Tab-separated table of C-alpha atoms in Angstrom:
chain	number	residue	atom	x	y	z
A	1365	UNK	CA	16.553	7.703	2.680
A	1366	UNK	CA	19.355	5.628	1.130
A	1367	UNK	CA	20.092	4.155	4.558
A	1368	UNK	CA	16.459	3.033	4.812
A	1369	UNK	CA	16.482	1.297	1.420
A	1370	UNK	CA	19.867	-0.295	2.226
A	1371	UNK	CA	18.471	-1.643	5.503
A	1372	UNK	CA	15.309	-2.946	3.807
A	1373	UNK	CA	17.346	-4.649	1.074
A	1374	UNK	CA	19.359	-6.450	3.760
A	1375	UNK	CA	16.315	-7.393	5.805
A	1376	UNK	CA	14.274	-8.535	2.752
A	1377	UNK	CA	16.840	-9.788	0.234
A	1378	UNK	CA	15.862	-10.182	-3.402
A	1379	UNK	CA	17.687	-10.590	-6.695
A	1380	UNK	CA	16.190	-7.267	-7.779
A	1381	UNK	CA	17.475	-5.274	-4.786
A	1382	UNK	CA	19.531	-2.914	-6.974
A	1383	UNK	CA	16.459	-1.907	-8.993
A	1384	UNK	CA	14.179	-1.744	-5.960
A	1385	UNK	CA	16.584	0.501	-4.054
A	1386	UNK	CA	16.803	2.843	-7.034
A	1387	UNK	CA	13.004	3.087	-7.331
A	1388	UNK	CA	12.492	3.359	-3.559
A	1389	UNK	CA	14.952	6.261	-3.400
A	1390	UNK	CA	13.075	8.116	-6.159
A	1391	UNK	CA	10.093	8.541	-3.835
A	1392	UNK	CA	11.062	10.499	-0.756
A	1393	UNK	CA	8.755	9.446	2.047
A	1394	UNK	CA	8.986	12.846	3.736
A	1395	UNK	CA	6.516	14.246	1.163
A	1396	UNK	CA	3.883	11.740	2.288
A	1397	UNK	CA	4.035	11.878	6.105
A	1398	UNK	CA	2.945	14.641	8.471
A	1399	UNK	CA	6.399	15.091	10.010
A	1400	UNK	CA	9.648	14.662	8.117
A	1401	UNK	CA	11.294	13.827	11.471
A	1402	UNK	CA	9.666	10.365	11.357
A	1403	UNK	CA	9.739	9.799	7.592
A	1404	UNK	CA	12.517	7.203	7.597
A	1405	UNK	CA	11.524	5.227	10.674
A	1406	UNK	CA	10.305	1.743	9.785
A	1407	UNK	CA	6.910	2.041	11.420
A	1408	UNK	CA	3.449	3.278	10.403
A	1409	UNK	CA	2.958	7.042	10.721
A	1410	UNK	CA	-0.241	9.003	11.198
A	1411	UNK	CA	-1.860	10.862	8.315
A	1412	UNK	CA	-5.207	12.718	8.214
A	1413	UNK	CA	-8.514	10.992	8.910
A	1414	UNK	CA	-7.130	9.034	11.873
A	1415	UNK	CA	-5.360	6.796	9.346
A	1416	UNK	CA	-1.752	5.716	8.896
A	1417	UNK	CA	0.743	5.346	6.097
A	1418	UNK	CA	2.163	1.828	6.225
A	1419	UNK	CA	5.659	1.124	7.497
A	1420	UNK	CA	8.410	1.302	4.852
A	1421	UNK	CA	8.999	-2.469	4.964
A	1422	UNK	CA	5.395	-2.994	3.833
A	1423	UNK	CA	5.996	-0.613	0.913
A	1424	UNK	CA	9.239	-2.438	0.126
A	1425	UNK	CA	7.319	-5.720	-0.112
A	1426	UNK	CA	4.645	-4.072	-2.257
A	1427	UNK	CA	7.309	-2.690	-4.582
A	1428	UNK	CA	8.988	-6.114	-4.739
A	1429	UNK	CA	5.753	-7.729	-5.938
A	1430	UNK	CA	5.044	-4.859	-8.326
A	1431	UNK	CA	8.526	-5.117	-9.886
A	1432	UNK	CA	8.170	-8.901	-10.202
A	1433	UNK	CA	4.851	-8.409	-12.043
A	1434	UNK	CA	6.486	-5.889	-14.399
A	1435	UNK	CA	9.255	-8.390	-15.182
A	1436	UNK	CA	6.660	-11.102	-15.810
A	1437	UNK	CA	4.697	-8.722	-18.045
A	1438	UNK	CA	7.876	-7.986	-20.010
A	1439	UNK	CA	8.393	-11.710	-20.650
A	1440	UNK	CA	4.819	-11.992	-21.917
A	1441	UNK	CA	5.020	-8.820	-24.050
A	1442	UNK	CA	8.448	-8.895	-25.689
A	1443	UNK	CA	7.418	-6.883	-28.741
A	1444	UNK	CA	8.732	-3.342	-28.958
A	1445	UNK	CA	5.327	-1.873	-29.758
A	1446	UNK	CA	3.770	-2.811	-26.417
A	1447	UNK	CA	2.369	-0.001	-24.338
A	1448	UNK	CA	3.002	0.054	-20.617
A	1449	UNK	CA	0.440	-1.506	-18.248
A	1450	UNK	CA	-1.739	0.154	-15.626
A	1451	UNK	CA	-1.552	-0.141	-11.841
A	1452	UNK	CA	-4.345	0.404	-9.289
A	1453	UNK	CA	-3.926	1.356	-5.622
A	1454	UNK	CA	-7.061	0.974	-3.503
A	1455	UNK	CA	-7.044	2.879	-0.228
A	1456	UNK	CA	-4.267	5.059	-1.601
A	1457	UNK	CA	-4.262	7.331	1.470
A	1458	UNK	CA	-1.126	9.467	1.359
A	1459	UNK	CA	-0.447	8.672	-2.315
A	1460	UNK	CA	2.878	6.999	-1.532
A	1461	UNK	CA	2.181	3.724	-3.369
A	1462	UNK	CA	0.845	5.704	-6.334
A	1463	UNK	CA	4.189	7.530	-6.410
A	1464	UNK	CA	6.118	4.240	-6.073
A	1465	UNK	CA	4.118	2.804	-8.980
A	1466	UNK	CA	4.889	5.869	-11.107
A	1467	UNK	CA	8.563	5.656	-10.219
A	1468	UNK	CA	8.590	1.919	-11.007
A	1469	UNK	CA	6.953	2.461	-14.409
A	1470	UNK	CA	9.272	5.375	-15.221
A	1471	UNK	CA	12.327	3.316	-14.273
A	1472	UNK	CA	11.030	0.271	-16.178
A	1473	UNK	CA	10.563	2.485	-19.244
A	1474	UNK	CA	14.123	3.857	-18.878
A	1475	UNK	CA	15.480	0.303	-18.696
A	1476	UNK	CA	13.305	-0.827	-21.636
A	1477	UNK	CA	13.010	2.151	-24.031
A	1478	UNK	CA	11.168	0.149	-26.695
A	1479	UNK	CA	8.036	0.146	-24.510
A	1480	UNK	CA	5.841	3.195	-24.998
A	1481	UNK	CA	3.575	5.385	-22.931
A	1482	UNK	CA	0.106	5.891	-24.323
A	1483	UNK	CA	0.265	9.644	-23.989
A	1484	UNK	CA	-3.475	10.075	-23.577
A	1485	UNK	CA	-3.779	7.421	-20.859
A	1486	UNK	CA	-3.252	7.470	-17.143
A	1487	UNK	CA	-1.155	4.516	-16.011
A	1488	UNK	CA	-1.481	4.645	-12.211
A	1489	UNK	CA	-4.816	5.075	-10.473
A	1490	UNK	CA	-5.459	5.646	-6.793
A	1491	UNK	CA	-8.843	5.138	-5.168
A	1492	UNK	CA	-9.554	6.595	-1.751
A	1493	UNK	CA	-12.828	6.745	0.150
A	1494	UNK	CA	-12.050	9.461	2.713
A	1495	UNK	CA	-12.274	13.016	1.312
A	1496	UNK	CA	-9.538	14.293	3.647
A	1497	UNK	CA	-7.165	11.610	2.336
A	1498	UNK	CA	-8.040	12.302	-1.306
A	1499	UNK	CA	-6.998	15.899	-0.703
A	1500	UNK	CA	-3.905	14.902	1.299
A	1501	UNK	CA	-2.815	12.293	-1.256
A	1502	UNK	CA	-3.223	14.694	-4.182
A	1503	UNK	CA	-1.263	17.386	-2.358
A	1504	UNK	CA	1.510	14.954	-1.367
A	1505	UNK	CA	1.784	13.626	-4.934
A	1506	UNK	CA	1.887	17.142	-6.339
A	1507	UNK	CA	4.740	18.079	-4.002
A	1508	UNK	CA	6.641	14.919	-4.958
A	1509	UNK	CA	5.933	15.360	-8.687
A	1510	UNK	CA	7.168	18.965	-8.588
A	1511	UNK	CA	10.521	17.702	-7.279
A	1512	UNK	CA	10.782	14.515	-9.376
A	1513	UNK	CA	8.875	15.248	-12.610
A	1514	UNK	CA	7.629	11.728	-13.332
A	1515	UNK	CA	6.717	10.852	-16.926
A	1516	UNK	CA	4.004	8.509	-15.708
A	1517	UNK	CA	0.503	9.970	-15.536
A	1518	UNK	CA	-1.479	9.291	-12.364
A	1519	UNK	CA	-4.860	10.107	-10.874
A	1520	UNK	CA	-6.497	9.841	-7.450
A	1521	UNK	CA	-10.279	9.701	-7.247
A	1522	UNK	CA	-12.728	9.526	-4.361
A	1523	UNK	CA	-14.558	6.261	-4.661
A	1524	UNK	CA	-15.475	3.160	-2.705
A	1525	UNK	CA	-12.609	0.710	-3.218
A	1526	UNK	CA	-14.994	-2.228	-2.822
A	1527	UNK	CA	-16.334	-1.267	-6.253
A	1528	UNK	CA	-12.902	-1.483	-7.870
A	1529	UNK	CA	-12.377	0.475	-11.078
A	1530	UNK	CA	-13.611	-1.319	-14.176
A	1531	UNK	CA	-13.290	1.842	-16.271
A	1532	UNK	CA	-9.540	1.448	-16.796
A	1533	UNK	CA	-9.123	-2.349	-16.725
A	1534	UNK	CA	-7.061	-4.386	-17.136
A	1535	UNK	CA	-4.534	-3.736	-14.375
A	1536	UNK	CA	-1.212	-5.493	-14.152
A	1537	UNK	CA	-1.003	-4.937	-10.401
A	1538	UNK	CA	-3.625	-4.050	-7.800
A	1539	UNK	CA	-2.493	-2.962	-4.352
A	1540	UNK	CA	-5.101	-2.921	-1.602
A	1541	UNK	CA	-3.805	-0.657	1.145
A	1542	UNK	CA	-7.191	-0.307	2.792
A	1543	UNK	CA	-8.266	-2.668	5.541
A	1544	UNK	CA	-10.548	-5.346	4.135
A	1545	UNK	CA	-11.917	-8.583	5.511
A	1546	UNK	CA	-12.094	-10.228	2.093
A	1547	UNK	CA	-11.168	-9.518	-1.529
A	1548	UNK	CA	-13.895	-7.525	-3.290
A	1549	UNK	CA	-15.377	-9.580	-6.137
A	1550	UNK	CA	-15.032	-6.609	-8.507
A	1551	UNK	CA	-11.231	-6.826	-8.209
A	1552	UNK	CA	-11.054	-10.397	-9.448
């Protein structure tokens, strides 16, 4: 797993590579793919419902943008009493990006202890349309969470991603992992 994040950091250099590698290594991909034998290969892998989990380099780029948004949010919310933002993953499939978002928020909180969790709130939401993937994603996240014990609260729900999720707005970062021809108006 460390070799994969090292390779991705070299292939997609960024000033935040140290932080990204740390976060990336907190979420072991083997919990989110069907076969651990292919977990660290930089290519999409099959998951239930005739779907795939994206290649690790796509997740690296997603994490890069997510971390950049967290740093921007920190600049805009310098006060110690700020509560941490929420993140939405549409087409969450295996749950991997939900786990990355939790790991990123946990790590951000460790690096910035003055920011607080709202204990009654969920901070990372996953939306998935396919029932088999809702079940798979929840099971994968539970396995990962049992090993890693994230502080961040997360939830996956079965819903049409085109409808977005206005219930928990605003979101700092919205990842759309599902195939779409255009951006759903409800996400703007």
